[in-house]
Coordinates of N, CA and C and ligand atoms in Angstrom, one line a residue:
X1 N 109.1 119.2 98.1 CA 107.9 118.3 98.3 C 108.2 117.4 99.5
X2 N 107.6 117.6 100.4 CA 107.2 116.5 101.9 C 107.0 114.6 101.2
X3 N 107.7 114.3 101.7 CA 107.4 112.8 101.8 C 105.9 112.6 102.4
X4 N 105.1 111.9 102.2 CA 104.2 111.1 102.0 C 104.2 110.2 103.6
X5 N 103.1 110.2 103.9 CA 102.9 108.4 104.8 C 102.6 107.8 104.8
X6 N 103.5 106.4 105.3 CA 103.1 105.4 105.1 C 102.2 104.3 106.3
X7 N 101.3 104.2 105.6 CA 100.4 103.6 107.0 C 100.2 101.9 106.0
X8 N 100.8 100.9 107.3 CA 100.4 99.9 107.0 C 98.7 98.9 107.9
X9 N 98.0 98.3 107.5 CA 96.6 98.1 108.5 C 97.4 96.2 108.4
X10 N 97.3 95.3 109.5 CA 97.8 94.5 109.5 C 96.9 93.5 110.4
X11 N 97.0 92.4 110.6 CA 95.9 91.7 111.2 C 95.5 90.2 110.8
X12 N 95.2 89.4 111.6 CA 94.9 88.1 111.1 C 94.1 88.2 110.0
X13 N 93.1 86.8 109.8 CA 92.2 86.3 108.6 C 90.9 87.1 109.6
X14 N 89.8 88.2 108.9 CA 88.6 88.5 109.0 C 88.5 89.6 110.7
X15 N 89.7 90.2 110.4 CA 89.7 91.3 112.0 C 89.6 92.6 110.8
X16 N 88.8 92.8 109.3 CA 88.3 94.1 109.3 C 89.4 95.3 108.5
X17 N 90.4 94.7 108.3 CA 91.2 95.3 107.9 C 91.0 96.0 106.3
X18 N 90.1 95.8 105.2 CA 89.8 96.0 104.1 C 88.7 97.5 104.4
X19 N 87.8 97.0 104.9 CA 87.0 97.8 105.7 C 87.3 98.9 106.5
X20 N 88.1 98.8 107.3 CA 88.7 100.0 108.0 C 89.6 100.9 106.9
X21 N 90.4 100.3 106.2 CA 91.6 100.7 105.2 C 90.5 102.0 104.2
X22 N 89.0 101.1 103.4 CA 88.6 102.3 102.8 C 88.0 103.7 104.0
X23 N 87.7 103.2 105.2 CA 87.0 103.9 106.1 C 88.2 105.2 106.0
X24 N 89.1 105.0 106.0 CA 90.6 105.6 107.0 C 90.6 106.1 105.3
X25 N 90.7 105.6 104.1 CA 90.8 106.7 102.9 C 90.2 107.6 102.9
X26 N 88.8 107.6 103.6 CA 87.9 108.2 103.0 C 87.9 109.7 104.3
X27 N 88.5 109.3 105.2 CA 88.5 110.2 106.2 C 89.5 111.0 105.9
X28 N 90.7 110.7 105.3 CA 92.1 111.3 105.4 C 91.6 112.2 104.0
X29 N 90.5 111.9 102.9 CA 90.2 112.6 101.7 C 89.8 113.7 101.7
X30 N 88.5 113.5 102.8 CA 87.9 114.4 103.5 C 88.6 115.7 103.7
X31 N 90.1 115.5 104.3 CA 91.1 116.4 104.8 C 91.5 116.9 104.0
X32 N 91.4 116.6 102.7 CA 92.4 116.8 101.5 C 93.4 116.2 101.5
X33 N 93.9 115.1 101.8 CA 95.0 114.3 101.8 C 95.0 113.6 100.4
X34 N 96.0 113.6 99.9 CA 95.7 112.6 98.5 C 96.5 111.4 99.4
X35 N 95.7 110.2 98.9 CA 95.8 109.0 99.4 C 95.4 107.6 98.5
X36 N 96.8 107.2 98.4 CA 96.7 105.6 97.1 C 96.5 104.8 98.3
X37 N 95.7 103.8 98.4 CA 95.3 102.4 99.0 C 95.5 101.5 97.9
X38 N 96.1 101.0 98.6 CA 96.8 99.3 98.1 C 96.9 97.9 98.8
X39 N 97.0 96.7 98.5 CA 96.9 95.6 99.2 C 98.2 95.0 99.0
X40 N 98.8 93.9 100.1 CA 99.6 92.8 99.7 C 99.2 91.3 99.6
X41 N 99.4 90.2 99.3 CA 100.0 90.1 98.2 C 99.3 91.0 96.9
X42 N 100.4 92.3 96.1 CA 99.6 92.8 95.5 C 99.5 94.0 94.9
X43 N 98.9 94.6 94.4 CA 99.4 96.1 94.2 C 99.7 96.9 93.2
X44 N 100.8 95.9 92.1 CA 101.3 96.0 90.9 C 101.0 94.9 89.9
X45 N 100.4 94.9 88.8 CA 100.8 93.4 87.9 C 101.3 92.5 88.1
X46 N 102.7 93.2 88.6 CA 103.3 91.8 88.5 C 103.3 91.1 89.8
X47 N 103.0 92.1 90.6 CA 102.9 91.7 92.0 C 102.2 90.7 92.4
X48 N 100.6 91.1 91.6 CA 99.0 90.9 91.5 C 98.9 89.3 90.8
X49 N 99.9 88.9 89.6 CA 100.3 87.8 89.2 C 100.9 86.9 90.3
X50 N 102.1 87.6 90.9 CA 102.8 86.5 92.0 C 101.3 86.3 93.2
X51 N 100.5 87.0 93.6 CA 99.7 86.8 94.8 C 98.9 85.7 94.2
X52 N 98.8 85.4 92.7 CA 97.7 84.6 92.3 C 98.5 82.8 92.4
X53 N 100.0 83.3 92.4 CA 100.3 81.9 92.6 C 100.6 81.3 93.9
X54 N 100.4 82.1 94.7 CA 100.6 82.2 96.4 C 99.4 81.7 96.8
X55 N 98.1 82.2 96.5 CA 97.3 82.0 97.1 C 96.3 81.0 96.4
X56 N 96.9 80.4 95.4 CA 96.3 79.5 94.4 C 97.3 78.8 93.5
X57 N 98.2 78.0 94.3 CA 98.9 77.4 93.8 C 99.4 76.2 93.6
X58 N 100.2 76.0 91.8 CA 99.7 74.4 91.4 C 100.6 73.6 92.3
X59 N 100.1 72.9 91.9 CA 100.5 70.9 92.8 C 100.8 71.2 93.7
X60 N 101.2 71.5 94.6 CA 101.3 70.6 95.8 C 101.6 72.0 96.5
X61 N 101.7 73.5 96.4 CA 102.2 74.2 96.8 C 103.4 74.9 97.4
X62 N 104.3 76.1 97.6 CA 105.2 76.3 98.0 C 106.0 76.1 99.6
X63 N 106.9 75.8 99.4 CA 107.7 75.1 100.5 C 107.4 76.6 101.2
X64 N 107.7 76.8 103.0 CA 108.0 78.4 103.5 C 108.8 78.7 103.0
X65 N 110.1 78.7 102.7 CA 111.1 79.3 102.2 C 110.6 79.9 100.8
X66 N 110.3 79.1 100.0 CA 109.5 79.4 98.4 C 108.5 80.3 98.7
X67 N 108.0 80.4 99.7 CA 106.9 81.2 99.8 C 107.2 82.7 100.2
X68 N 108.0 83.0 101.3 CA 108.4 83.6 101.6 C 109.5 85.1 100.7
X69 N 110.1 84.2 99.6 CA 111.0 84.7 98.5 C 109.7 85.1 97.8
X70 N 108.7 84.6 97.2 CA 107.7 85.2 96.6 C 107.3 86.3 97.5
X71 N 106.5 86.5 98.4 CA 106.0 87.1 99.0 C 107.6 88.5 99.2
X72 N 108.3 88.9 99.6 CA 109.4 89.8 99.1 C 109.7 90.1 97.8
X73 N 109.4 89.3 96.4 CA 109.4 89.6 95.4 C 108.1 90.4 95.2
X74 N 107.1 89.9 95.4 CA 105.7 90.7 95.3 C 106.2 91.9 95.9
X75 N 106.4 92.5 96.8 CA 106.6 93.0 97.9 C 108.1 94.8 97.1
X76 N 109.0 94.0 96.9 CA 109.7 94.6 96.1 C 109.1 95.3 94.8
X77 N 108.5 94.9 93.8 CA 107.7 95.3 93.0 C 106.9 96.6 93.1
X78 N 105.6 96.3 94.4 CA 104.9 97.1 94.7 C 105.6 98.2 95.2
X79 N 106.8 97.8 96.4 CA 107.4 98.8 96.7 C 108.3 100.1 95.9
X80 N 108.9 99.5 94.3 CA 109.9 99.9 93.9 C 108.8 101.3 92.8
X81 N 107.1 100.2 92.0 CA 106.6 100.7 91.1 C 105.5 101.7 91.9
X82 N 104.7 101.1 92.8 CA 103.7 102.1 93.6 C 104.3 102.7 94.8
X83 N 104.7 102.2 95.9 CA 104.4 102.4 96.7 C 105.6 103.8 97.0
X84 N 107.2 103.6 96.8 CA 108.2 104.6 96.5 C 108.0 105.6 95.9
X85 N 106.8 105.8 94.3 CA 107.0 107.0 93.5 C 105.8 107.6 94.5
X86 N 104.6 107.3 94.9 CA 103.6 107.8 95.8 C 103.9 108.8 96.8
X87 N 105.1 107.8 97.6 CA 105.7 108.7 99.0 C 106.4 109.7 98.4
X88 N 107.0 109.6 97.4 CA 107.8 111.0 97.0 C 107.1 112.2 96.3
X89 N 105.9 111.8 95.5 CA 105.1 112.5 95.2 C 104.2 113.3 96.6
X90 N 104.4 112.6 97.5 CA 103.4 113.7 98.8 C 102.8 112.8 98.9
X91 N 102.1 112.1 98.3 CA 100.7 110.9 99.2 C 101.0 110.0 100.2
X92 N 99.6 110.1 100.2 CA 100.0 108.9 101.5 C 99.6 107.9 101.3
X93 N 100.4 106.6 101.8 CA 100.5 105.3 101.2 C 99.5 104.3 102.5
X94 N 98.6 104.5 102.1 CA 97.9 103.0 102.9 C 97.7 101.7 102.4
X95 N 98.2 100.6 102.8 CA 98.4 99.2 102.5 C 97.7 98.3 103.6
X96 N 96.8 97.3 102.8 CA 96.2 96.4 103.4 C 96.9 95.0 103.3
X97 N 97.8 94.9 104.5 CA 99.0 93.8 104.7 C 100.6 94.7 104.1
X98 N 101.6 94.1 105.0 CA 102.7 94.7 104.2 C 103.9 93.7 104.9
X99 N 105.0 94.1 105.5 CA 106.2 93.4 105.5 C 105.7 92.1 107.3
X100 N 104.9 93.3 108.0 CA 104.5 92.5 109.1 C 103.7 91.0 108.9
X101 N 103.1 90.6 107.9 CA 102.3 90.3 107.7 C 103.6 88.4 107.1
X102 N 104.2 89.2 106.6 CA 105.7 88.4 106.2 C 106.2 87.4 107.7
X103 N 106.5 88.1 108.5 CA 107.0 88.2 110.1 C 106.0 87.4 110.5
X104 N 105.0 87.7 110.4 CA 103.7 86.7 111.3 C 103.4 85.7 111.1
X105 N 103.5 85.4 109.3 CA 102.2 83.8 108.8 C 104.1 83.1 108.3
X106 N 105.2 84.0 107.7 CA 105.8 82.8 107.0 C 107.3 82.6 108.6
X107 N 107.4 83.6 109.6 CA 107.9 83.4 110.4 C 107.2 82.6 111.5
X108 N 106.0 84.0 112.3 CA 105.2 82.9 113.6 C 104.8 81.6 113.1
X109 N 103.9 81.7 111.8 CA 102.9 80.7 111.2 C 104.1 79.3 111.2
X110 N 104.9 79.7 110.0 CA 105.9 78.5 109.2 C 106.9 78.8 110.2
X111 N 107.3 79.2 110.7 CA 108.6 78.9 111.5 C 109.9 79.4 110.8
X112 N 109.9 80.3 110.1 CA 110.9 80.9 109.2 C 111.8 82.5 110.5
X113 N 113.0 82.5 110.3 CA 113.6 82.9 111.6 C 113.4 84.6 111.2
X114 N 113.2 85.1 111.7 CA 112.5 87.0 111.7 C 113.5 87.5 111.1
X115 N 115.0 87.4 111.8 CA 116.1 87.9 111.0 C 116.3 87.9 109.5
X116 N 116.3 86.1 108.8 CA 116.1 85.9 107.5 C 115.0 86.9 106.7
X117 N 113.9 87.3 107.2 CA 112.8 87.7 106.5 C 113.2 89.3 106.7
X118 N 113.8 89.9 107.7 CA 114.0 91.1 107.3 C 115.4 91.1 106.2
X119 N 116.3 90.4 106.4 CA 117.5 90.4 105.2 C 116.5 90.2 103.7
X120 N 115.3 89.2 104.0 CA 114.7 89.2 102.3 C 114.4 90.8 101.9
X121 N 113.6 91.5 103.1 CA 113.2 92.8 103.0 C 114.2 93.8 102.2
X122 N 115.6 93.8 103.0 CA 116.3 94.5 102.7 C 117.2 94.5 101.2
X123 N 117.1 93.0 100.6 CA 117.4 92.9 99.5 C 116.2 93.3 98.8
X124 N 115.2 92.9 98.9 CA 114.0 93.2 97.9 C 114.1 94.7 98.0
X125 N 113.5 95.0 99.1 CA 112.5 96.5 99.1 C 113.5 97.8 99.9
X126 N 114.9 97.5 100.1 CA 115.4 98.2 100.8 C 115.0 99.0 102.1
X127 N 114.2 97.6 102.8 CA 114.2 97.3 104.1 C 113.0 98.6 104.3
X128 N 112.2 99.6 103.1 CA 110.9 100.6 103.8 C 110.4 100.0 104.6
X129 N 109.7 100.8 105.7 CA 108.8 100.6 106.8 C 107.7 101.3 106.8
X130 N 106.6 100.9 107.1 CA 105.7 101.9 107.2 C 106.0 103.0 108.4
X131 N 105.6 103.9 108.1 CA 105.6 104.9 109.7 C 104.8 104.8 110.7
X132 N 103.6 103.9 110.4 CA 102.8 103.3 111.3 C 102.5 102.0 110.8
X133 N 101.8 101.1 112.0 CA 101.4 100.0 111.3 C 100.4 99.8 112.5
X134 N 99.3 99.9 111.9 CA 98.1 99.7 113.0 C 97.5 98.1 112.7
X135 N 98.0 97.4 114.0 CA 97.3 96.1 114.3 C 96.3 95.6 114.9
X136 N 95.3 95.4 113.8 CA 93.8 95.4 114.4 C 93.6 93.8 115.1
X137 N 93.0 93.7 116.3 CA 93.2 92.5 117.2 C 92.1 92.3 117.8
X138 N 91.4 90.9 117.3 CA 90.2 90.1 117.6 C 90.1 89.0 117.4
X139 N 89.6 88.6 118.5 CA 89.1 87.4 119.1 C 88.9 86.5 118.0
X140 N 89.6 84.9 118.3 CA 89.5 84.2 116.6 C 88.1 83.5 116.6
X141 N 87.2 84.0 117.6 CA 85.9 82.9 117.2 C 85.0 84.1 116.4
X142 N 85.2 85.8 116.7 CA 84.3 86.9 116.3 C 85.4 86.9 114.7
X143 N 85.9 86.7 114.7 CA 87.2 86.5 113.6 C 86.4 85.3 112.2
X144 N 86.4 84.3 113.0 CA 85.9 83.3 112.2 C 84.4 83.8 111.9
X145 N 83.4 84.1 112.7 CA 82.4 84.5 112.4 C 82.4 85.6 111.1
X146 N 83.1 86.3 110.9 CA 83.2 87.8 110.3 C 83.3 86.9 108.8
X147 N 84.5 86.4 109.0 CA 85.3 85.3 107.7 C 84.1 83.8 107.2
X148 N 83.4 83.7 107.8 CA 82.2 82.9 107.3 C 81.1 83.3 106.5
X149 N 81.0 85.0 106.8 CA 79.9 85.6 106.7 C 80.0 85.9 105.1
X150 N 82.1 86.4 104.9 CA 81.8 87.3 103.8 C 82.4 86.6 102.8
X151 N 83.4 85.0 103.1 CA 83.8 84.2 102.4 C 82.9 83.2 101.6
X152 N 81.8 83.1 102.7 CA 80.7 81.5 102.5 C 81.6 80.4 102.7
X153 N 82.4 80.2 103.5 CA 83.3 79.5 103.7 C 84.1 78.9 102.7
X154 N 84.3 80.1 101.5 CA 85.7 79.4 100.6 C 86.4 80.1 101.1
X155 N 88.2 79.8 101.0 CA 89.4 80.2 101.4 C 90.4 80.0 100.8
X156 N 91.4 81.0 100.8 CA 92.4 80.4 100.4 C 93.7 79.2 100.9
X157 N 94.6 79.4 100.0 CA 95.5 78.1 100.4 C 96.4 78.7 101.7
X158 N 96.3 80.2 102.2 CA 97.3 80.1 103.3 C 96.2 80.6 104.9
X159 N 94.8 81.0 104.0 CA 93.9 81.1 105.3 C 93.2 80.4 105.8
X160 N 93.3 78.9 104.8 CA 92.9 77.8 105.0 C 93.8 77.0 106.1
X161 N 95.0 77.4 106.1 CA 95.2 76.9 107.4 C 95.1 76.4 109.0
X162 N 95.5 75.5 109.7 CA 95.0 75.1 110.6 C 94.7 76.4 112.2
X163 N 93.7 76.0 113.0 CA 93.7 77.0 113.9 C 95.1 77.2 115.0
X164 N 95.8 76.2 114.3 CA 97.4 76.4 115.4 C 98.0 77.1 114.8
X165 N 97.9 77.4 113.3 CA 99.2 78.0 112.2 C 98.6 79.4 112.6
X166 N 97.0 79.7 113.2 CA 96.6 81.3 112.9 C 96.7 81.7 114.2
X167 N 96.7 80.9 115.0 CA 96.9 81.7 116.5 C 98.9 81.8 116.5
X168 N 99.5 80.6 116.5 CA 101.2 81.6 116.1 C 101.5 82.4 115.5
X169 N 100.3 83.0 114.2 CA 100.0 84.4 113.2 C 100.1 85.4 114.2
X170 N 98.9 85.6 115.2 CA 98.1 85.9 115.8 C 99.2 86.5 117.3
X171 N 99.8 85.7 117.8 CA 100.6 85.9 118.6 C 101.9 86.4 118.4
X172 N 102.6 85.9 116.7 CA 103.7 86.8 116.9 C 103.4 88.2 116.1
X173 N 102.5 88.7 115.8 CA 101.8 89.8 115.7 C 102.0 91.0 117.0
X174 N 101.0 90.2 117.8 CA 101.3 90.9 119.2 C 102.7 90.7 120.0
X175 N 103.7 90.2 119.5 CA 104.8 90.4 120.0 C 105.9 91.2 118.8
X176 N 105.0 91.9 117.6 CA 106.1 92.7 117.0 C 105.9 93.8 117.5
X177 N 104.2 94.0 118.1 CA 103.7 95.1 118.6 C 104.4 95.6 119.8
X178 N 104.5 94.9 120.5 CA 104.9 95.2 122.0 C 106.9 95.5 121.6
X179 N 107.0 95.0 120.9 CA 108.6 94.8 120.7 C 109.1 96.2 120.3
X180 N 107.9 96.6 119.4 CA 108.1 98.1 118.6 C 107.0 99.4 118.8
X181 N 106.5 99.6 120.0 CA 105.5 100.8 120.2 C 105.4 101.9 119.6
X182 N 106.6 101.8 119.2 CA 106.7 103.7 118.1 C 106.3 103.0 116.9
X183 N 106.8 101.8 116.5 CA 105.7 102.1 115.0 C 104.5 101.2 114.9
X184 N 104.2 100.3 115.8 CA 102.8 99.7 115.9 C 101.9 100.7 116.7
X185 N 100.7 100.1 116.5 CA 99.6 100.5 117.3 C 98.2 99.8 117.1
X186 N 98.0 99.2 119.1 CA 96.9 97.8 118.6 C 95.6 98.7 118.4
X187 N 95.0 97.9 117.8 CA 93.7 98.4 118.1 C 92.4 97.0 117.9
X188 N 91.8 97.2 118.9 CA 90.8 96.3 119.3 C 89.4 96.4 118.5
X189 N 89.4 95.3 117.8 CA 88.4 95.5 116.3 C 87.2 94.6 116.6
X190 N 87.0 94.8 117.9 CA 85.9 94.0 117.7 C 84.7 95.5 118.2
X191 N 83.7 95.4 117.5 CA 82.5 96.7 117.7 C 82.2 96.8 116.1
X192 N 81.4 97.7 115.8 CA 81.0 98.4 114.6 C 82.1 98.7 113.8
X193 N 82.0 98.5 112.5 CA 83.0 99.2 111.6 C 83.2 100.8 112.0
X194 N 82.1 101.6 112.4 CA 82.2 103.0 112.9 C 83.3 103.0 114.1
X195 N 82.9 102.0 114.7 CA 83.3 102.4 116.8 C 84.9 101.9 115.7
X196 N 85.4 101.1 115.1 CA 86.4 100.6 114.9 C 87.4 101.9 114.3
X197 N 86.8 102.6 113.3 CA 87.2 103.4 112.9 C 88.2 104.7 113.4
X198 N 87.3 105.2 114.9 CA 87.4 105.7 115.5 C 89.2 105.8 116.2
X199 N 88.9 104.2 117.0 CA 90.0 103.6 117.5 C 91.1 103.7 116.3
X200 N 91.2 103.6 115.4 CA 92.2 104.1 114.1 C 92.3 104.8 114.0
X201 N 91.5 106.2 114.1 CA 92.2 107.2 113.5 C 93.3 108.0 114.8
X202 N 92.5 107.5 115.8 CA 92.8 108.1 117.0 C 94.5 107.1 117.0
X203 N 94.7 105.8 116.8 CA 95.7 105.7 116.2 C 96.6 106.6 115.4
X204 N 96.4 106.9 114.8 CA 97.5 107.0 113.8 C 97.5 108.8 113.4
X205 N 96.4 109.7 114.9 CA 96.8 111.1 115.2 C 98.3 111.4 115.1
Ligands
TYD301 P1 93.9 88.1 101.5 O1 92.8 87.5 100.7 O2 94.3 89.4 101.1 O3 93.6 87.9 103.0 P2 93.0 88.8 104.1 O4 91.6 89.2 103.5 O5 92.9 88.0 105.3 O6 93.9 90.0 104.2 O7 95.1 87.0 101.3 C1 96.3 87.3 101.8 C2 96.8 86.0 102.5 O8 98.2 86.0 102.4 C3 96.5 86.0 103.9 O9 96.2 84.7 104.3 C4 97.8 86.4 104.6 C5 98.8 85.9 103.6 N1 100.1 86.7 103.6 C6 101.3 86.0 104.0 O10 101.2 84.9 104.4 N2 102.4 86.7 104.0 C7 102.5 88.0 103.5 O11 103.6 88.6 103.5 C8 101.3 88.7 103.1 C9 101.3 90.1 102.6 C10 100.1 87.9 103.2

C-alpha cells in the first residue's frame, strides 16, 4: 500500500482557505482519490475539545507559551488518531491549518522562537510534514472584507487580534515560504473561488 498525501492549505484570517480545501476535495474525488479533509485547531475529540479552549478561553486567556503547548497537543492527537492511520491507509490527507500555522500566529504573531515550536512538533507529532503546503496570500483589506461578510463581525479570541499581530502572521508566512520552495507553494487568492481553485491545483500538480 502507497502512502497517502499530505496537503496542508495555510493562510491568514479570511484568504479562502475552507473554501478552496472543499473545492480541492472535490476535484481530487473526481479522480478517484479517496481523500479525508480535516481542520486545525481540530480534527479529533479531543483535539476539537482543546480548539474550544484556545479559541474561547476562560479568564483571562493563555499565556504564548500555554498556547502554543496546547496547539501541539491538539496537533499530536489529530496527527497520532486521524491524520497517521489515513496516510497509511492510501488517502490523502488535506488539512485546513496545520504545523505552519503554529510558526506564523504563536511564533511571527507572539514572538515564540521557530526552533522551540518545531522541538514542540517533534515531541508531539514526530515532527510529520505535509508534502505540500499551499499558502494562499491576500491582501489584508480584501481579507477583512471576506471575514466581515461571513463572520458579521464576531471573532475569535486569536483573530481578534490586533492588525500588527496579523500582518507578523502574515509576513512570517511568506518567509517560511521563500525559506522552503519544495514544500510551500504561494498562491494568490484574491479572484473567484473558481480562478482560485485553479491556481491550487496547478499547485500542488
Ligand atoms: P479558525 O476559526 O479555524 O480560523 P480560520 O477560519 O481563520 O482558519 O480558527 C483558528 C484560529 O487559530 C486562527 O485564528 C488561527 C489560529 N491558530 C494558531 O494560532 N495556531 C495554530 O497552530 C493553528 C492551527 C491555528
Amino acid at each position: 500500500m502507497t502512502r497517502g498525501r499530505f496537503i496542508a492549505l495555510e493562510g491568514g484570517e479570511g484568504v479562502g482557505k475552507s473554501t478552496q480545501l472543499r473545492l480541492l476535495a472535490e476535484a481530487l474525488r473526481t479522480r478517484g482519490v479517496a481523500v479525508v479533509t480535516t481542520r486545525e485547531p481540530g480534527g479529533t475529540p479531543g483535539a476539537e475539545a482543546i480548539r474550544a479552549m484556545l479559541l474561547d478561553p476562560a479568564g483571562e486567556g493563555w499565556g504564548p507559551r500555554a498556547e502554543a503547548l496546547l496547539f501541539a497537543a491538539a496537533r499530536a492527537d489529530h496527527v497520532d488518531r486521524l491524520i497517521g492511520p489515513a496516510l497509511a491507509r492510501g488517502d490523502w490527507v488535506l488539512t485546513d491549518r496545520y504545523l505552519d500555522s503554529s510558526r506564523a500566529y504563536q511564533g511571527g504573531g507572539s514572538g515564540l522562537d521557530d526552533a522551540q515550536i518545531m522541538t514542540l512538533h517533534r515531541i508531539g507529532s514526530g515532527g510529520l510534514l505535509p508534502d505540500r503546503t499551499v499558502l494562499l496570500e491576500l491582501a489584508p483589506d480584501l481579507a477583512a472584507q471576506r471575514l466581515a461578510a461571513r463572520d458579521l463581525g464576531q471573532t475569535d479570541r486569536i483573530g481578534g487580534r490586533d492588525a500588527g499581530y496579523h500582518a507578523r502572521v502574515a509576513s512570517a508566512f511568506r518567509q517560511f515560504a521563500q525559506d522552503d520552495p519544495a514544500r510551500f507553494a504561494l498562491v494568490d487568492a484574491d479572484g473567484t473561488p473558481g480562478a482560485v481553485h485553479a491556481r491550487v491545483l496547478a499547485a500542488i500538480a
